[in-house]
Amino acid sequence: MISNLFSLEGKNAWVTGACYGIGFAIAKAFAKAGAEHIIFNARSKEAIDNAYKLYHAEGITNVHGYVCDVTDEKAVKALVEQIHTEVGPIHILVNNAGIIKRIPMHEMKREEFQQVIDIDLVAPYIVSAAVLPEMMERREGKIINICSMMSELGRETVSAYAAAKGGLKMLTRNICAEYGEYNIQCNGLGPGYIATPQTAPLREPQPDGSKHPFDAFICAKTPAGRWLEADELGGTAVFLASHASDAVNGQIIYVDGGILAYIGRQPK
Ligand code: NAP
Ligand code: GCO
């Protein structure tokens, strides 16, 4: 059966920052594709406890949440050891945890720029480097980096985020180049504009009830004419995590409702 190629049966998947939003949607899709164990982390116990409720409400019980900041290299290494002891091997890693700061570059403080780079680019290096040795030893592994429209495009106020996500695209290609011989596939999943807490400020209706101008802008810039839902990324994530993509390496798959193919709606 061709659908067997997409099965994640027997696989353990760690999705960083999968308490809600895109990470949660991807973890849910993995569970529905048969993953043995779902592992996730966030920065606070409160976030972990809330997420357990969301997973359990979906009927997902083979789930393990840990408090861990992905920028803390020591804590990440310790967590990898803890996962091995308490859950088992990590077959699939999704570098999802991320933040954005929307500040004009000339007003942004160096520390603010650095924080975005640390979480969105340095952390995927830290977590991947901690998981790669066991994948190399097993000669099998999948790493999925959550990229962005900003891996390709710029826009006002998101300089640090674009620099990080552009870098993440190249880190993806380099992991492919460096570890492909160990049967490790590292690909990027590049979401378009997705309705999650991260983008909520861009979708808030105006005081008069009209659409936020950015909301209208994104609907006009997307051939699909709408924001996408996080669950719409699940199929591509499962593809990239499964044997169906064993010959796909170093690619960024954009799930963007067509944004990158489109010059934008013509003025009427
Ligand atoms: P979100 O709703 O803000 O969720 C981000 C998650 O990352 C939260 O669970 C957060 O947990 C976690 N996180 C942030 N910093 C962390 C850290 N240092 N250590 C551990 N966990 C951390 O964001 P989202 O929209 O789902 O985005 C998820 C990923 O997709 C991000 O990389 C984002 O850049 C990317 N993306 C989003 C969109 C979009 O339109 N939404 C489009 C393209 C790409 P806590 O804060 O509770 O710790
Ligand atoms: C922004 C957005 C983004 C998106 C996403 C696009 O302010 O432009 O938050 O950058 O979240 O990454 O793919």
XYZ file of C-alpha atoms and ligand atoms in Angstrom:
329
model
C 0.000 0.000 0.000
C 1.400 3.384 -0.962
C -0.045 4.882 2.252
C 2.342 2.658 4.279
C 5.163 4.883 3.043
C 3.677 7.723 5.098
C 3.248 5.702 8.280
C 5.196 6.841 11.348
C 4.549 3.627 13.250
C 7.381 2.819 15.645
C 8.860 6.326 15.361
C 9.428 8.825 18.158
C 9.152 12.491 17.197
C 10.383 15.548 19.115
C 8.692 18.776 18.046
C 10.212 21.785 19.835
C 7.772 24.372 21.169
C 4.747 22.202 20.320
C 2.372 23.538 22.984
C 0.036 25.245 20.519
C 0.189 26.777 17.040
C 2.148 25.134 14.243
C 4.164 22.785 16.473
C 1.041 21.390 18.093
C -0.613 20.876 14.686
C 2.453 19.020 13.394
C 2.702 16.860 16.525
C -0.998 16.017 16.180
C -0.492 14.982 12.542
C 2.445 12.769 13.573
C 0.303 11.070 16.213
C -2.443 10.501 13.637
C 0.166 9.004 11.276
C 0.922 6.399 13.967
C 3.971 7.860 15.743
C 4.871 5.817 18.811
C 5.737 8.763 21.075
C 5.421 12.547 20.752
C 7.933 14.633 22.686
C 7.590 18.403 23.083
C 9.106 21.172 25.155
C 8.469 24.773 26.138
C 9.950 27.309 28.501
C 7.463 26.991 31.372
C 5.706 24.249 33.316
C 2.450 26.135 32.847
C 2.779 25.896 29.035
C 3.542 22.171 29.325
C 0.548 21.511 31.598
C -1.803 23.421 29.275
C -0.459 21.523 26.287
C -1.055 18.153 27.964
C -4.742 19.118 28.197
C -4.817 19.939 24.463
C -3.134 16.660 23.499
C -5.375 14.602 25.756
C -8.467 16.359 24.332
C -7.322 15.089 20.914
C -7.026 11.558 22.298
C -3.208 11.713 22.149
C -1.799 10.114 25.291
C 1.623 8.879 24.161
C 2.981 12.379 24.691
C 5.892 13.635 26.838
C 6.327 17.320 27.711
C 9.522 18.827 29.141
C 10.496 22.280 30.356
C 13.514 23.295 28.281
C 14.621 26.504 26.601
C 16.039 25.526 23.213
C 18.725 28.229 23.422
C 20.226 26.624 26.552
C 22.765 24.187 25.114
C 23.455 22.462 28.428
C 19.742 21.980 29.130
C 19.138 20.665 25.595
C 21.936 18.078 25.937
C 20.550 16.993 29.319
C 17.050 16.730 27.848
C 18.264 14.508 25.000
C 19.708 12.147 27.633
C 16.458 12.277 29.625
C 14.400 11.496 26.507
C 16.614 8.475 25.791
C 16.084 7.178 29.308
C 12.372 7.932 29.662
C 11.055 7.566 26.086
C 13.642 6.060 23.735
C 15.464 7.070 20.577
C 14.604 10.275 18.708
C 13.848 9.318 15.114
C 12.304 12.616 14.001
C 13.199 16.148 15.111
C 11.185 19.235 14.173
C 12.875 22.559 14.957
C 9.663 24.539 15.384
C 10.152 26.795 18.442
C 10.460 30.364 17.258
C 9.716 34.007 17.960
C 9.371 37.186 15.939
C 9.972 40.826 16.850
C 8.362 43.433 14.621
C 10.547 46.524 15.123
C 12.071 48.817 12.461
C 15.698 47.747 12.138
C 17.121 51.186 12.960
C 15.144 51.190 16.225
C 15.898 47.613 17.198
C 18.338 47.030 20.027
C 21.197 44.648 19.367
C 19.936 42.409 22.217
C 16.504 42.161 20.557
C 18.057 41.240 17.195
C 20.297 38.696 18.920
C 17.403 37.051 20.819
C 15.559 36.325 17.571
C 18.722 34.905 15.989
C 19.364 32.795 19.099
C 15.904 31.201 19.170
C 15.182 30.964 15.434
C 18.636 30.026 14.095
C 21.132 29.119 16.832
C 18.664 26.835 18.660
C 18.001 24.637 15.582
C 21.809 24.199 15.426
C 21.957 23.364 19.168
C 19.089 20.861 19.092
C 20.116 19.249 15.795
C 23.727 18.896 16.952
C 22.509 17.196 20.138
C 20.359 14.683 18.242
C 22.565 14.019 15.190
C 25.049 11.593 16.848
C 22.328 9.016 17.643
C 20.857 9.438 14.153
C 24.332 8.906 12.634
C 24.832 5.800 14.747
C 21.448 4.396 13.668
C 22.090 5.534 10.087
C 18.584 6.931 9.919
C 16.974 10.232 10.884
C 14.665 13.042 9.833
C 15.143 16.700 10.722
C 12.539 19.247 9.691
C 13.297 22.939 10.136
C 10.337 25.308 10.213
C 11.312 28.051 7.790
C 9.124 30.936 6.609
C 8.133 33.231 3.758
C 10.964 35.269 5.274
C 13.421 32.555 4.209
C 12.853 34.091 0.752
C 11.254 37.514 1.165
C 11.840 40.624 3.239
C 9.378 43.060 4.666
C 9.370 46.092 6.948
C 10.187 45.490 10.663
C 11.257 41.825 10.542
C 15.010 42.096 9.804
C 16.163 39.727 12.569
C 13.471 37.169 11.770
C 14.281 37.251 8.024
C 18.011 36.967 8.752
C 17.329 33.966 11.024
C 14.899 32.189 8.704
C 17.134 32.824 5.664
C 19.983 31.331 7.690
C 17.812 28.391 8.697
C 17.232 27.610 5.022
C 21.017 27.366 4.509
C 21.513 25.420 7.754
C 18.965 22.949 6.353
C 20.929 22.563 3.136
C 24.179 22.217 5.038
C 22.859 19.494 7.359
C 21.734 17.675 4.193
C 25.180 18.117 2.658
C 27.050 17.052 5.786
C 24.925 14.150 7.016
C 23.161 12.799 3.915
C 25.669 9.937 3.791
C 24.279 8.712 7.137
C 20.805 8.364 5.606
C 19.690 11.490 7.463
C 17.281 13.759 5.621
C 17.035 17.391 6.661
C 14.376 19.463 4.946
C 12.600 22.734 5.604
C 8.890 23.320 5.802
C 8.096 26.929 4.926
C 4.631 27.966 6.079
C 2.888 30.937 4.516
C 0.792 33.157 6.767
C -0.800 30.899 9.381
C -3.423 31.888 11.947
C -1.579 31.235 15.243
C -0.803 33.297 18.374
C 2.380 34.530 16.623
C 0.357 36.290 13.916
C -2.652 37.258 16.073
C -1.552 40.938 16.307
C -1.661 41.109 12.483
C -5.243 39.873 12.355
C -6.923 41.869 15.125
C -9.968 43.729 13.777
C -9.819 47.538 13.873
C -11.824 49.428 16.541
C -14.525 50.124 13.872
C -14.830 46.375 13.193
C -13.040 46.496 9.819
C -10.202 44.115 8.929
C -6.682 44.878 10.157
C -4.875 46.354 7.099
C -2.255 43.572 7.321
C -5.002 40.948 7.337
C -6.439 42.438 4.130
C -2.895 42.673 2.670
C -2.209 38.964 3.281
C -5.548 37.893 1.805
C -4.728 39.940 -1.320
C -1.156 38.587 -1.481
C -2.267 34.942 -1.206
C -3.823 33.333 -4.298
C -5.865 31.202 -1.902
C -7.294 34.535 -0.643
C -7.074 33.598 3.032
C -4.813 32.859 5.985
C -3.944 29.192 6.317
C -4.685 27.026 9.347
C -1.854 25.277 11.192
C -3.490 21.887 10.576
C -2.948 22.412 6.840
C 0.795 21.877 7.397
C 0.268 18.389 8.834
C 0.326 16.422 5.580
C 3.606 17.937 4.385
C 5.172 17.458 7.822
C 4.187 13.770 7.811
C 5.627 13.408 4.294
C 8.940 14.924 5.407
C 9.028 12.735 8.532
C 8.217 9.463 6.763
C 9.889 7.026 4.377
C 7.905 8.675 1.565
C 10.573 11.425 1.556
C 13.697 9.259 1.919
C 15.118 10.626 -1.355
C 14.156 14.245 -0.589
C 16.974 16.109 1.139
C 17.974 19.749 1.580
C 14.687 21.042 0.157
C 12.402 23.724 1.512
C 8.756 22.912 0.811
C 6.633 26.027 0.989
C 3.066 25.475 2.142
C 1.910 29.010 1.494
C -1.358 28.969 -0.455
C 0.709 30.206 -3.429
C 2.240 33.418 -1.991
C 5.727 32.872 -3.427
C 4.325 32.239 -6.913
C 2.235 35.394 -7.004
C 3.023 39.029 -7.777
C -0.071 40.123 -5.833
C -3.625 41.150 -6.713
C -4.002 43.766 -9.452
C -5.505 47.069 -8.358
C -9.160 47.271 -9.457
P 3.669 30.490 18.295
O 2.209 30.303 18.183
O 4.189 31.757 18.875
O 4.373 29.245 19.048
C 5.751 29.243 19.254
C 6.139 28.124 20.170
O 7.559 28.155 20.355
C 5.515 28.232 21.557
O 5.109 26.950 21.969
C 6.661 28.741 22.424
O 6.554 28.284 23.742
C 7.850 28.072 21.743
N 9.119 28.736 22.042
C 9.491 29.996 21.736
N 10.730 30.230 22.182
C 11.150 29.098 22.783
C 12.353 28.717 23.443
N 13.374 29.551 23.564
N 12.438 27.462 23.933
C 11.405 26.610 23.832
N 10.239 26.898 23.225
C 10.114 28.133 22.708
O 4.309 30.385 16.859
P 3.781 29.614 15.565
O 3.092 30.601 14.712
O 3.127 28.337 15.917
O 5.198 29.349 14.907
C 5.931 28.154 15.064
C 7.127 28.220 14.138
O 6.689 28.431 12.814
C 8.086 29.367 14.455
O 9.396 28.968 14.180
C 7.646 30.444 13.474
O 8.650 31.356 13.201
C 7.294 29.604 12.277
N 6.383 30.213 11.311
C 5.183 30.733 11.693
C 4.331 31.242 10.709
C 2.972 31.830 11.008
O 2.404 32.470 10.114
N 2.418 31.639 12.190
C 4.713 31.197 9.383
C 5.965 30.681 9.052
C 6.786 30.181 10.023
P 6.675 29.216 25.028
O 6.746 30.643 24.556
O 5.451 28.897 25.817
O 7.924 28.756 25.691
C 5.215 38.712 9.830
C 4.817 37.321 10.158
C 5.697 36.271 9.536
C 5.021 34.977 9.461
C 5.653 33.877 8.721
C 5.525 33.989 7.252
O 5.225 39.555 10.718
O 5.453 38.975 8.643
O 4.707 37.057 11.505
O 6.917 36.527 9.253
O 4.689 34.552 10.734
O 6.912 33.515 9.164
O 5.878 32.804 6.656
